[in-house]
Every structure is written in structure tokens, then in C-alpha cells.
JSON list of C-alpha atoms in Angstrom, two decimals:
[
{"chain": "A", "resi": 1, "resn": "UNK", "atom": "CA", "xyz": [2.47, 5.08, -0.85]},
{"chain": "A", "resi": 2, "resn": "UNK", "atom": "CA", "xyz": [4.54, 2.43, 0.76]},
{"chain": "A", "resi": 3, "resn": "UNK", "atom": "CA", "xyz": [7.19, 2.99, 3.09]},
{"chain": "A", "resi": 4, "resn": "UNK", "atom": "CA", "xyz": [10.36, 1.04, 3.38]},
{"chain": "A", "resi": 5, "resn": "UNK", "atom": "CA", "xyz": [9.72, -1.42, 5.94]},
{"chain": "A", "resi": 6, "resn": "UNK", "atom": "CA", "xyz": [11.64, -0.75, 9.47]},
{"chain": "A", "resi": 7, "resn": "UNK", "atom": "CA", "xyz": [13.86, -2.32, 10.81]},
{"chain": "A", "resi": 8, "resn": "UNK", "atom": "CA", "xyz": [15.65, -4.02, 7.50]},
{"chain": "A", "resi": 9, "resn": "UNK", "atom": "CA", "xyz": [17.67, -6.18, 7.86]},
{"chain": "A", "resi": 10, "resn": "UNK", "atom": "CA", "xyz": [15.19, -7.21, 10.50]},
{"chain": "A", "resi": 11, "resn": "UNK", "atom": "CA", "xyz": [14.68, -10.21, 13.06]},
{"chain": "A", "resi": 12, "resn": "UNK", "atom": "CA", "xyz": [11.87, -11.23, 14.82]},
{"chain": "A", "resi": 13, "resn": "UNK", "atom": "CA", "xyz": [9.44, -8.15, 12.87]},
{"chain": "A", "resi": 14, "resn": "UNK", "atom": "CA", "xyz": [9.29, -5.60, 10.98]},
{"chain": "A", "resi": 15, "resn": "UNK", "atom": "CA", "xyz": [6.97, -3.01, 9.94]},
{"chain": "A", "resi": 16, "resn": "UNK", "atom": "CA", "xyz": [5.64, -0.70, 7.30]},
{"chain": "A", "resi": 17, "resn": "UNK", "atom": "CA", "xyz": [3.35, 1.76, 6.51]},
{"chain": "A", "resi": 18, "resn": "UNK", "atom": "CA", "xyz": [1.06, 2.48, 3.71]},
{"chain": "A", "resi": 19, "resn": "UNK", "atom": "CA", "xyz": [-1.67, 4.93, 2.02]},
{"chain": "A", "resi": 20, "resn": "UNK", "atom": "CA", "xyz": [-4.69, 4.66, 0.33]},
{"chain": "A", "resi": 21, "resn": "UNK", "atom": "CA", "xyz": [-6.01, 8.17, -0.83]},
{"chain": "A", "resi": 22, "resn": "UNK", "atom": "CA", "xyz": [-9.62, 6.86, -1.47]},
{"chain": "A", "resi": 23, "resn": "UNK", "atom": "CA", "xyz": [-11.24, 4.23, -0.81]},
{"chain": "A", "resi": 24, "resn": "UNK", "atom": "CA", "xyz": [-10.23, 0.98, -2.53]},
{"chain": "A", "resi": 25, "resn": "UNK", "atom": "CA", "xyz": [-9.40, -2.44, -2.72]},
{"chain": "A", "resi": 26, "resn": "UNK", "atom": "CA", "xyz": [-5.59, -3.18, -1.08]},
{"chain": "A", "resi": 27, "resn": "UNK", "atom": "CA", "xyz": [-3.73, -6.49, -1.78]},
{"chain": "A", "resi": 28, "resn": "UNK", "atom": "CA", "xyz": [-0.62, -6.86, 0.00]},
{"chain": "A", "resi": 29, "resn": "UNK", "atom": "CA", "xyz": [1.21, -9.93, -0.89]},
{"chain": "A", "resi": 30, "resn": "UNK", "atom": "CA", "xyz": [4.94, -11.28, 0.19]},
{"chain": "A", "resi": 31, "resn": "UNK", "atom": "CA", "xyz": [7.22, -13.08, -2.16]},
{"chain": "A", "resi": 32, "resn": "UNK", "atom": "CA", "xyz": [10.43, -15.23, -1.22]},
{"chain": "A", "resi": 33, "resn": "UNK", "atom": "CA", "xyz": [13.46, -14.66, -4.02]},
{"chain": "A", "resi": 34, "resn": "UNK", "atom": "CA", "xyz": [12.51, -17.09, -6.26]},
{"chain": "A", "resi": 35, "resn": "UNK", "atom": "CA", "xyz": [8.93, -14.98, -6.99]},
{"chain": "A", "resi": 36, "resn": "UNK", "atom": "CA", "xyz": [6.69, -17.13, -4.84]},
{"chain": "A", "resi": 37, "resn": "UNK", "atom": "CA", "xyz": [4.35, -16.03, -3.07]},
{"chain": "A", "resi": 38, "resn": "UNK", "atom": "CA", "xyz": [4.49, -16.73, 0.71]},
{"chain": "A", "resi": 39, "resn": "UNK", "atom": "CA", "xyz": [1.96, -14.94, 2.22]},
{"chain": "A", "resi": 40, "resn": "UNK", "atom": "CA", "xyz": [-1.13, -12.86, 1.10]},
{"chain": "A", "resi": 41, "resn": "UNK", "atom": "CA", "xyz": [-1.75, -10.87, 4.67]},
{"chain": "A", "resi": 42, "resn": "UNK", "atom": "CA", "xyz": [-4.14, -8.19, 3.37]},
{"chain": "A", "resi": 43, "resn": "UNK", "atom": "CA", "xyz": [-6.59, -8.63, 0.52]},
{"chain": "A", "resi": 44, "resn": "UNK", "atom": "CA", "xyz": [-9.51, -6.39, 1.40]},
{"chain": "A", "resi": 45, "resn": "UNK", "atom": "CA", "xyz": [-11.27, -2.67, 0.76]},
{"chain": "A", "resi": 46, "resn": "UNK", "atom": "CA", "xyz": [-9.86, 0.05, 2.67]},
{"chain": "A", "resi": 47, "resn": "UNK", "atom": "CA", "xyz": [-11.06, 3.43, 3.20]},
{"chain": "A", "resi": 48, "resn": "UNK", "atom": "CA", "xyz": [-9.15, 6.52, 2.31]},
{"chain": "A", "resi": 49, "resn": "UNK", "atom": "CA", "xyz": [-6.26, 7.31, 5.12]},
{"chain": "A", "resi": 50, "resn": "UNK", "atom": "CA", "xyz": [-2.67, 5.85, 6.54]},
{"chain": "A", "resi": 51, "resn": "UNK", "atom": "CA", "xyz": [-2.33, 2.40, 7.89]},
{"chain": "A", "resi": 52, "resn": "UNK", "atom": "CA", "xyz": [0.51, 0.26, 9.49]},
{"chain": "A", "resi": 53, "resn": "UNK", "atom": "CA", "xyz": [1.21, -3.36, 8.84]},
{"chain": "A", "resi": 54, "resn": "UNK", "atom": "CA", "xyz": [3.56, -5.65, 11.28]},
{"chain": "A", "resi": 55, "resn": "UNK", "atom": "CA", "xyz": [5.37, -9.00, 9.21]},
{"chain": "A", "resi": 56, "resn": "UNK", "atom": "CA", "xyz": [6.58, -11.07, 11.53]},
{"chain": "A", "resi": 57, "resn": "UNK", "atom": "CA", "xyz": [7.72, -14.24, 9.50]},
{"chain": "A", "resi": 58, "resn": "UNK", "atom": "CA", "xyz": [7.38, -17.97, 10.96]},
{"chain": "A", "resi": 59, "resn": "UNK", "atom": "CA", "xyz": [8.59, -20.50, 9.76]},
{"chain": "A", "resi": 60, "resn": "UNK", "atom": "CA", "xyz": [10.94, -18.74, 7.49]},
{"chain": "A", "resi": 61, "resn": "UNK", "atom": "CA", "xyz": [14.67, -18.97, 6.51]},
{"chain": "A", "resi": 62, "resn": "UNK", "atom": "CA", "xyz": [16.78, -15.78, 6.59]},
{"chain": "A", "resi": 63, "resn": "UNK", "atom": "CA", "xyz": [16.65, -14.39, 3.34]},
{"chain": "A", "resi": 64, "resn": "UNK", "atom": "CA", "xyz": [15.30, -11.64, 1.29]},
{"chain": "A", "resi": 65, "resn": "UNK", "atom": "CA", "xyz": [12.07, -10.95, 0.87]},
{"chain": "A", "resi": 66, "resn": "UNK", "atom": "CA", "xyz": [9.86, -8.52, -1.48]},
{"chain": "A", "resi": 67, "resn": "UNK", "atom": "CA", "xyz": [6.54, -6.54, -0.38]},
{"chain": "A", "resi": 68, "resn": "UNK", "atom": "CA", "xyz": [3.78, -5.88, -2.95]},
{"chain": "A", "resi": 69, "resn": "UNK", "atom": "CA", "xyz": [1.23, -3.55, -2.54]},
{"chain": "A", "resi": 70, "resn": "UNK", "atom": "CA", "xyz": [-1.26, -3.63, -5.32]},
{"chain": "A", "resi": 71, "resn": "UNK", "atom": "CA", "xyz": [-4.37, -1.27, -5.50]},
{"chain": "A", "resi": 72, "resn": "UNK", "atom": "CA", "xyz": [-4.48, 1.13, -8.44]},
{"chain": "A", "resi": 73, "resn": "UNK", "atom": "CA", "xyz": [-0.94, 0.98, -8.68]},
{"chain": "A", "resi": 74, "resn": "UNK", "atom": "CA", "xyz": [1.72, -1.85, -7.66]},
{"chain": "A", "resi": 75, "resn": "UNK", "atom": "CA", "xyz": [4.53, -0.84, -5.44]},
{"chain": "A", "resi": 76, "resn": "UNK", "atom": "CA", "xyz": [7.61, -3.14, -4.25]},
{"chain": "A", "resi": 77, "resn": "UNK", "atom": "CA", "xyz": [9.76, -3.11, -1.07]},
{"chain": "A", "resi": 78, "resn": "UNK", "atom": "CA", "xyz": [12.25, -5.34, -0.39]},
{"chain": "A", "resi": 79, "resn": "UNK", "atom": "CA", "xyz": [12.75, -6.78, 3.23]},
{"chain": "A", "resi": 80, "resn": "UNK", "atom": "CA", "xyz": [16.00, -9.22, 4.56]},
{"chain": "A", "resi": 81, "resn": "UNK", "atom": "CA", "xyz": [15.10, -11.31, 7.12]},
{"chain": "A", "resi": 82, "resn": "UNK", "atom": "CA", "xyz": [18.21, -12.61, 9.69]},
{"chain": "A", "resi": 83, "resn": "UNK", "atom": "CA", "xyz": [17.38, -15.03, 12.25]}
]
């Protein structure tokens, strides 16, 4: 699971939470628009339970912005950063 993150649009942070029902290894990678990727914040094992993860973009322009979580399964958020 993978919430939507909160607040979005969003401006200086924003946050959202995620899953894992066993224990595994949990990539979390950010992408600009053009499908690069900006930032690879989490890239570890995690055991089972519920976890919560703060972005808080520097250096960025306003824009939007896609979440990946990949364990087992790959799941996609999209964020819109306004400065």
C-alpha cells in the first residue's frame, strides 16, 4: 500500500504513508516528468508493518512529480510541487 501523498499540491513538504505486510526489501524512488530519477530516499529491508515518509524537495522547480514504491509490487503516486 501507498497512500496519496498529503498535502498535494504541496509546498515546502509533503508526506505519505506506506505498508509492507512482511518483511522485504522497499525501494522508494522519485521521478521528475520527463522519467528521471531525482531522488532514491529509501532503498533498504523493512520489516512487516506501516511506515511514514516526509519529501521535502530542495533544489527543485515547481512541477509534478511521481512516487515509486517498488517491493513485490510497483505502485505510483503522483505529487505537484508549488513553490
Amino acid at each position: 500500500f501507498l497512500s496519496n501523498p498529503y498535502p498535494n499540491p504541496f509546498n515546502p513538504q509533503t508526506l505519505f504513508n506506506y505498508e509492507i505486510p512482511y518483511h522485504a526489501k522497499v525501494s522508494i524512488k522519485i521521478y521528475n516528468s520527463m522519467g528521471q530519477i531525482i531522488s532514491s530516499p529509501i532503498n533498504n529491508f523493512h520489516f512487516p508493518g506501516s511506515y511514514t515518509f516526509k519529501w521535502n524537495p530542495i533544489n527543485l522547480s515547481s512541477g509534478i512529480y511521481y512516487i515509486q514504491l517498488v517491493s513485490d509490487i510497483v505502485i505510483n503516486k503522483k505529487a505537484i510541487y508549488l513553490k
